[in-house]
CSV table of C-alpha atoms in Angstrom, one decimal:
chain,number,residue,atom,x,y,z
A,13,MET,CA,37.5,-14.3,-30.4
A,14,ARG,CA,36.5,-17.6,-28.4
A,15,ARG,CA,38.8,-18.7,-25.8
A,16,PRO,CA,38.4,-22.2,-24.4
A,17,ALA,CA,38.5,-22.7,-20.7
A,18,PRO,CA,41.9,-24.2,-19.6
A,19,THR,CA,40.2,-26.7,-17.3
A,20,PRO,CA,36.8,-28.2,-17.8
A,21,ARG,CA,34.3,-26.4,-15.5
A,22,VAL,CA,30.8,-25.6,-15.2
A,23,ILE,CA,29.7,-22.0,-15.1
A,24,THR,CA,26.4,-21.0,-13.5
A,25,VAL,CA,24.6,-17.6,-13.9
A,26,VAL,CA,22.0,-17.2,-11.2
A,27,GLY,CA,19.9,-14.4,-9.5
A,28,PRO,CA,16.3,-13.2,-9.6
A,29,THR,CA,14.1,-12.8,-12.6
A,30,ALA,CA,14.8,-9.8,-14.9
A,31,ALA,CA,18.3,-9.4,-13.6
A,32,GLY,CA,19.9,-10.1,-17.1
A,33,LYS,CA,21.0,-13.7,-16.7
A,34,SER,CA,20.1,-15.0,-20.1
A,35,ASP,CA,22.1,-12.5,-22.0
A,36,LEU,CA,25.1,-12.8,-19.8
A,37,GLY,CA,24.9,-16.6,-20.2
A,38,VAL,CA,25.1,-16.3,-24.0
A,39,PHE,CA,28.1,-13.9,-23.9
A,40,LEU,CA,30.0,-16.2,-21.6
A,41,ALA,CA,29.2,-19.2,-23.7
A,42,GLN,CA,30.5,-17.4,-26.7
A,43,GLN,CA,33.8,-16.3,-25.1
A,44,LEU,CA,34.4,-19.6,-23.4
A,45,GLY,CA,33.6,-22.0,-26.3
A,46,GLY,CA,30.5,-23.2,-24.3
A,47,GLU,CA,26.9,-24.0,-24.7
A,48,VAL,CA,24.0,-23.0,-22.5
A,49,VAL,CA,22.1,-25.4,-20.4
A,50,ASN,CA,18.7,-24.1,-19.3
A,51,ALA,CA,18.1,-24.1,-15.3
A,52,ASP,CA,14.6,-22.2,-15.4
A,53,SER,CA,11.9,-24.8,-14.7
A,54,MET,CA,9.3,-23.1,-16.6
A,55,GLN,CA,11.3,-22.7,-19.8
A,56,LEU,CA,11.4,-26.6,-19.8
A,57,TYR,CA,7.8,-26.5,-21.2
A,58,ARG,CA,7.0,-26.3,-24.9
A,59,GLY,CA,5.1,-23.3,-26.1
A,60,MET,CA,5.7,-21.3,-22.8
A,61,ASP,CA,7.8,-18.6,-24.5
A,62,ILE,CA,6.5,-15.1,-24.0
A,63,GLY,CA,5.6,-15.6,-20.2
A,64,THR,CA,9.0,-17.1,-19.4
A,65,ALA,CA,11.1,-14.5,-21.3
A,66,LYS,CA,12.6,-17.5,-23.4
A,67,LEU,CA,15.4,-16.2,-25.6
A,68,THR,CA,14.5,-16.2,-29.3
A,69,LEU,CA,17.0,-18.0,-31.7
A,70,THR,CA,18.0,-14.7,-32.7
A,71,GLU,CA,18.8,-13.7,-29.1
A,72,ARG,CA,20.7,-16.8,-28.6
A,73,ASP,CA,23.1,-15.5,-31.4
A,74,GLY,CA,24.2,-19.0,-32.5
A,75,VAL,CA,24.9,-20.4,-29.1
A,76,PRO,CA,23.3,-23.8,-28.7
A,77,HIS,CA,20.7,-24.0,-25.9
A,78,HIS,CA,19.7,-27.2,-24.1
A,79,LEU,CA,16.9,-28.3,-21.9
A,80,LEU,CA,14.4,-25.9,-23.4
A,81,ASP,CA,11.1,-27.1,-24.8
A,82,ILE,CA,11.5,-30.6,-23.5
A,83,TRP,CA,8.1,-31.1,-21.5
A,84,ASP,CA,4.4,-30.9,-22.5
A,85,VAL,CA,2.5,-28.5,-20.3
A,86,THR,CA,0.5,-31.4,-19.0
A,87,GLU,CA,3.7,-33.0,-17.5
A,88,ALA,CA,4.4,-32.3,-13.8
A,89,ALA,CA,7.9,-31.0,-13.2
A,90,SER,CA,10.4,-33.3,-11.5
A,91,VAL,CA,13.7,-31.9,-10.1
A,92,ALA,CA,15.1,-35.4,-9.9
A,93,GLU,CA,14.3,-35.9,-13.6
A,94,TYR,CA,15.9,-32.5,-14.3
A,95,GLN,CA,18.9,-33.4,-12.5
A,96,ARG,CA,19.4,-36.6,-14.5
A,97,LEU,CA,18.8,-34.6,-17.9
A,98,ALA,CA,21.1,-31.7,-16.8
A,99,ARG,CA,24.0,-33.9,-15.8
A,100,VAL,CA,23.7,-35.9,-19.1
A,101,GLU,CA,24.2,-32.5,-20.9
A,102,ILE,CA,26.9,-31.2,-18.7
A,103,ASP,CA,28.9,-34.6,-18.9
A,104,ARG,CA,28.5,-34.5,-22.8
A,105,LEU,CA,29.7,-31.0,-23.2
A,106,LEU,CA,32.7,-31.6,-20.8
A,107,ALA,CA,33.7,-34.7,-22.6
A,108,GLU,CA,33.6,-32.7,-25.9
A,109,GLY,CA,35.8,-30.0,-24.4
A,110,ARG,CA,33.0,-27.5,-24.2
A,111,THR,CA,32.1,-25.3,-21.4
A,112,PRO,CA,28.6,-25.9,-19.9
A,113,VAL,CA,27.0,-22.4,-18.9
A,114,LEU,CA,24.0,-23.3,-16.6
A,115,VAL,CA,21.6,-20.4,-16.6
A,116,GLY,CA,18.5,-19.9,-14.6
A,117,GLY,CA,16.7,-18.8,-11.5
A,118,SER,CA,15.3,-21.9,-10.3
A,119,GLY,CA,17.6,-22.5,-7.1
A,120,LEU,CA,16.7,-26.0,-6.5
A,121,TYR,CA,17.2,-27.1,-10.1
A,122,VAL,CA,20.6,-25.5,-10.3
A,123,LYS,CA,21.6,-27.1,-6.9
A,124,GLY,CA,20.4,-30.4,-8.1
A,125,ALA,CA,22.6,-30.2,-11.3
A,126,ILE,CA,25.8,-29.2,-9.7
A,127,ASP,CA,25.6,-30.5,-6.1
A,128,ALA,CA,25.5,-34.0,-4.4
A,129,LEU,CA,21.7,-33.7,-4.0
A,130,GLU,CA,19.7,-36.8,-3.5
A,131,PHE,CA,15.8,-36.6,-3.7
A,132,PRO,CA,13.7,-38.7,-1.3
A,133,GLY,CA,11.3,-41.1,-3.0
A,134,THR,CA,7.5,-40.6,-2.9
A,135,ASP,CA,4.8,-42.4,-1.2
A,136,PRO,CA,1.6,-42.7,-3.4
A,137,GLU,CA,-0.8,-43.0,-0.5
A,138,VAL,CA,0.7,-40.1,1.4
A,139,ARG,CA,0.8,-38.0,-1.9
A,140,ALA,CA,-2.9,-38.8,-2.6
A,141,ARG,CA,-4.0,-37.9,1.0
A,142,LEU,CA,-2.0,-34.5,0.7
A,143,GLU,CA,-3.4,-33.7,-2.7
A,144,GLN,CA,-7.0,-34.5,-1.4
A,145,GLU,CA,-6.4,-32.1,1.5
A,146,LEU,CA,-5.0,-29.4,-0.8
A,147,THR,CA,-8.3,-29.7,-2.8
A,148,GLU,CA,-10.6,-29.5,0.1
A,149,ARG,CA,-8.6,-27.0,2.2
A,150,GLY,CA,-6.5,-25.1,0.0
A,151,SER,CA,-2.8,-24.2,-0.3
A,152,GLY,CA,-2.9,-21.7,2.4
A,153,ALA,CA,-3.8,-24.2,5.1
A,154,LEU,CA,-1.1,-26.7,4.1
A,155,HIS,CA,1.5,-23.9,3.9
A,156,ALA,CA,0.5,-22.9,7.6
A,157,ARG,CA,1.3,-26.5,8.6
A,158,LEU,CA,4.5,-26.5,6.7
A,159,ALA,CA,5.4,-23.4,8.6
A,160,GLU,CA,5.0,-25.2,11.9
A,161,ALA,CA,7.0,-28.2,10.6
A,162,ASP,CA,9.8,-26.5,8.7
A,163,PRO,CA,9.7,-22.6,8.8
A,164,GLU,CA,12.7,-22.4,6.5
A,165,ALA,CA,11.0,-24.5,3.9
A,166,ALA,CA,7.8,-22.4,4.3
A,167,ARG,CA,9.9,-19.3,3.6
A,168,ALA,CA,11.3,-20.7,0.5
A,169,ILE,CA,8.0,-21.9,-1.0
A,170,LEU,CA,5.1,-19.5,-2.0
A,171,ALA,CA,1.8,-20.1,-0.2
A,172,SER,CA,0.1,-20.4,-3.4
A,173,ASN,CA,2.4,-23.2,-4.8
A,174,GLY,CA,0.3,-26.2,-3.7
A,175,ARG,CA,2.4,-28.7,-5.6
A,176,ARG,CA,5.6,-27.8,-3.8
A,177,ILE,CA,3.9,-27.5,-0.5
A,178,VAL,CA,2.5,-31.1,-0.8
A,179,ARG,CA,6.0,-32.5,-1.8
A,180,ALA,CA,7.6,-30.9,1.2
A,181,LEU,CA,4.9,-32.2,3.5
A,182,GLU,CA,5.2,-35.7,1.9
A,183,VAL,CA,9.2,-35.7,2.4
A,184,ILE,CA,8.6,-34.7,6.0
A,185,GLU,CA,6.2,-37.5,6.5
A,186,ILE,CA,8.2,-40.0,4.7
A,187,THR,CA,11.7,-39.1,6.3
A,188,GLY,CA,10.5,-37.9,9.7
A,189,LYS,CA,12.9,-35.0,9.2
A,190,PRO,CA,12.3,-31.4,8.0
A,191,PHE,CA,12.3,-31.0,4.2
A,192,THR,CA,15.2,-28.7,4.3
A,193,ALA,CA,17.2,-31.4,6.3
A,194,ASN,CA,17.1,-33.4,3.2
A,195,LEU,CA,19.0,-30.7,1.3
A,196,PRO,CA,22.6,-31.2,2.0
A,197,GLY,CA,25.2,-28.4,2.1
A,198,GLU,CA,27.5,-27.3,-0.6
A,199,GLU,CA,28.9,-30.9,-1.8
A,200,PRO,CA,29.9,-30.2,-5.4
A,201,VAL,CA,29.6,-32.7,-8.1
A,202,TYR,CA,31.3,-30.4,-10.6
A,203,ASP,CA,34.0,-27.8,-10.4
A,204,ALA,CA,31.8,-24.8,-10.8
A,205,VAL,CA,32.1,-21.1,-10.9
A,206,GLN,CA,28.9,-19.4,-9.8
A,207,ILE,CA,28.1,-16.0,-10.8
A,208,GLY,CA,25.2,-14.2,-9.3
A,209,VAL,CA,23.7,-11.1,-11.1
A,210,ASP,CA,22.7,-8.6,-8.5
A,211,VAL,CA,20.1,-5.6,-9.1
A,212,GLU,CA,18.9,-3.3,-6.3
A,213,ARG,CA,15.2,-3.7,-5.4
A,214,PRO,CA,13.8,-0.4,-6.8
A,215,GLU,CA,15.4,-1.0,-10.2
A,216,LEU,CA,14.5,-4.8,-10.2
A,217,ASP,CA,10.8,-3.9,-9.4
A,218,GLU,CA,10.9,-1.5,-12.3
A,219,ARG,CA,12.3,-4.0,-14.7
A,220,ILE,CA,9.8,-6.6,-13.8
A,221,SER,CA,6.8,-4.3,-14.3
A,222,THR,CA,8.2,-3.1,-17.6
A,223,ARG,CA,8.8,-6.9,-18.6
A,224,VAL,CA,5.2,-7.9,-17.6
A,225,ASP,CA,3.8,-5.0,-19.8
A,226,ARG,CA,5.8,-6.1,-22.7
A,227,MET,CA,4.7,-9.7,-22.2
A,228,TRP,CA,1.1,-8.6,-22.5
A,229,GLU,CA,1.9,-6.4,-25.6
A,230,ALA,CA,3.8,-9.5,-27.0
A,231,GLY,CA,0.6,-11.7,-26.9
A,232,LEU,CA,0.9,-13.4,-23.7
A,233,VAL,CA,-3.0,-13.8,-23.4
A,234,ASP,CA,-3.0,-15.5,-26.8
A,235,GLU,CA,-0.2,-17.7,-25.9
A,236,VAL,CA,-2.0,-18.9,-22.7
A,237,ARG,CA,-5.3,-19.4,-24.6
A,238,ALA,CA,-3.5,-21.5,-27.3
A,239,LEU,CA,-1.8,-23.5,-24.5
A,240,GLU,CA,-5.1,-24.0,-22.6
A,241,ALA,CA,-6.4,-25.7,-25.7
A,242,VAL,CA,-3.6,-28.4,-25.3
A,243,GLY,CA,-4.2,-28.9,-21.6
A,244,LEU,CA,-2.4,-26.2,-19.8
A,245,ARG,CA,-5.1,-25.8,-17.3
A,246,GLU,CA,-4.8,-29.4,-16.3
A,247,GLY,CA,-1.1,-29.2,-16.0
A,248,ARG,CA,-0.2,-29.4,-12.4
A,249,THR,CA,3.1,-27.4,-12.7
A,250,ALA,CA,2.8,-25.4,-15.8
A,251,SER,CA,-0.6,-24.0,-14.8
A,252,ARG,CA,1.0,-22.4,-11.8
A,253,ALA,CA,3.6,-20.4,-13.7
A,254,LEU,CA,3.8,-16.7,-13.1
A,255,GLY,CA,1.7,-15.0,-15.8
A,256,TYR,CA,0.0,-18.1,-17.0
A,257,GLN,CA,-1.7,-18.8,-13.7
A,258,GLN,CA,-3.1,-15.2,-13.7
A,259,VAL,CA,-4.2,-15.3,-17.4
A,260,LEU,CA,-5.8,-18.5,-16.8
A,261,ALA,CA,-8.0,-16.8,-14.1
A,262,ALA,CA,-8.9,-14.1,-16.3
A,263,LEU,CA,-9.9,-16.4,-19.2
A,264,ALA,CA,-12.1,-18.3,-16.7
A,265,GLY,CA,-13.9,-15.0,-15.7
A,266,GLU,CA,-12.3,-14.9,-12.2
A,267,CYS,CA,-10.7,-11.4,-12.7
A,268,THR,CA,-10.3,-8.9,-15.5
A,269,GLN,CA,-7.1,-9.0,-17.7
A,270,GLU,CA,-5.9,-5.7,-16.0
A,271,GLU,CA,-6.1,-7.3,-12.7
A,272,ALA,CA,-4.3,-10.4,-14.0
A,273,ARG,CA,-1.5,-8.3,-15.2
A,274,ALA,CA,-1.3,-6.3,-12.0
A,275,GLU,CA,-1.3,-9.6,-9.9
A,276,THR,CA,1.4,-11.0,-12.3
A,277,VAL,CA,3.7,-7.9,-11.5
A,278,ARG,CA,3.0,-8.4,-7.7
A,279,ALA,CA,3.5,-12.1,-7.6
A,280,THR,CA,6.8,-11.8,-9.8
A,281,LYS,CA,8.1,-9.3,-7.5
A,282,ARG,CA,7.6,-11.5,-4.5
A,283,PHE,CA,9.1,-14.4,-6.5
A,284,ALA,CA,12.3,-12.5,-7.1
A,285,ARG,CA,12.8,-11.9,-3.5
A,286,ARG,CA,12.7,-15.4,-2.8
A,287,GLN,CA,15.2,-16.1,-5.6
A,288,ASP,CA,17.5,-13.8,-4.3
A,289,SER,CA,17.3,-15.1,-0.7
A,290,TRP,CA,17.9,-18.6,-2.0
A,291,PHE,CA,20.9,-17.8,-3.9
A,292,ARG,CA,22.4,-15.5,-1.2
A,293,ARG,CA,22.6,-18.5,1.2
A,294,ASP,CA,25.2,-20.0,-0.9
A,295,PRO,CA,28.6,-18.6,-0.1
A,296,ARG,CA,30.1,-19.8,-3.4
A,297,VAL,CA,28.0,-17.4,-5.5
A,298,ARG,CA,30.2,-14.4,-6.6
A,299,TRP,CA,27.9,-11.4,-7.0
A,300,LEU,CA,28.3,-8.9,-9.8
A,301,SER,CA,26.1,-5.8,-10.4
A,302,GLY,CA,23.5,-6.1,-13.1
A,303,ALA,CA,22.3,-2.6,-12.7
A,304,GLU,CA,21.6,-0.4,-15.8
A,305,GLU,CA,24.7,1.8,-15.0
A,306,HIS,CA,26.9,-1.4,-15.0
A,307,ARG,CA,25.3,-3.1,-17.8
A,308,GLY,CA,28.1,-2.6,-20.3
A,309,GLU,CA,30.7,-3.8,-17.7
A,310,LEU,CA,28.9,-6.8,-16.4
A,311,PRO,CA,29.9,-9.2,-19.2
A,312,HIS,CA,33.6,-8.4,-19.0
A,313,ARG,CA,33.7,-8.5,-15.3
A,314,ALA,CA,32.1,-11.9,-15.5
A,315,LEU,CA,34.5,-13.2,-17.8
A,316,ALA,CA,37.3,-12.0,-15.6
A,317,LEU,CA,36.0,-13.6,-12.7
A,318,VAL,CA,35.7,-16.9,-14.6
A,319,GLU,CA,39.2,-16.5,-16.0
A,320,ARG,CA,40.6,-15.8,-12.5
A,321,ALA,CA,39.0,-18.8,-10.9
A,322,VAL,CA,40.1,-21.1,-13.9
A,323,THR,CA,43.8,-19.9,-13.4
A,324,ALA,CA,43.7,-20.0,-9.6
C-alpha cells in the first residue's frame, strides 16, 4: 500500500556502483507515492543500456523514471544542464504532491540537483588550448598538473578522464581558485533525506566482477558496435564510459575482448572507490548496509529512516 510522504521532500539514494541503489529507489518510490529521477550521468544517454545497468521497463515495476535516454551519444555531458533538467522534474513532482526519488552514483550530479551549486562559465580560448594540450600530451600529464594545483580535485577525478581534467583546469584558470573551491558546502535547495547504500569492499568487488561478466553475456559488445555506428567513438563523454571505452578499444584492435573485460572490471572497482569517497564526505548521508545478508532488510530500513526524518 502506498503511503504519501507527510511533507514534500526529495529522497536521494546514493553510493558506489553495484551496491543496489536502483532497486531500492523503485521500492521507495512505490511506498512513498513517488517517481524516480535518474542521477547516473551515463544513463542519460540513449542506447547505453547494458553497460550502465539501466533498469528495464519490467524492473522499473510501473514506477515512472525521468532523465533516462535524453541525450545522443555524440552530446557532451553538462552538469549545469543536468541541474536545470533535474530541478524541473523535482519541482514538477513536488507540485503534484509526488515524492522525487533521486537515484544514482554521479556525486556532482546529485549535489548539483539538491544543493546551491553554481557552475563557473567557460572560456572558449582556454578550453581550446587545454583540449589541444590533452590531445598532444595525454590525460596523464594534465592530471599531474591538476594534482599540483588542486590535489583534492585530482583525487576525485580519474587520471584517464581527460574531459573532466580539462574542465577542472579551465575553472582554475578562469577563477584563479582551486576547482574544489568553486564547490560550496552543504547548502540545500531542497529538504532532502539522503540514503547511502554501503557494501563492504570484498563483496562489492565480487559484485562488480559478476556484473561485468553478465554485461558481456547480455551483448555489451554488440551494443557498443551499434552505438559506434551512430557516433559513440566521437562522443566526448559517452565514449569514456566504463565498459564502452574498453570495448571501443577492442573493436579498434588495441586489445582483445578478454583484456577489455578485465580492464572494465579493474576500472569499475577504482571508480566505485572514488564514488564511495565522494559520498562519505557528506555528513548528511545516512548509510545502510546493502550487503547480501541484509538485502531483505535494506528496503524496510530505508523506508523507516525516511519516515523518521519526515516526522522529525
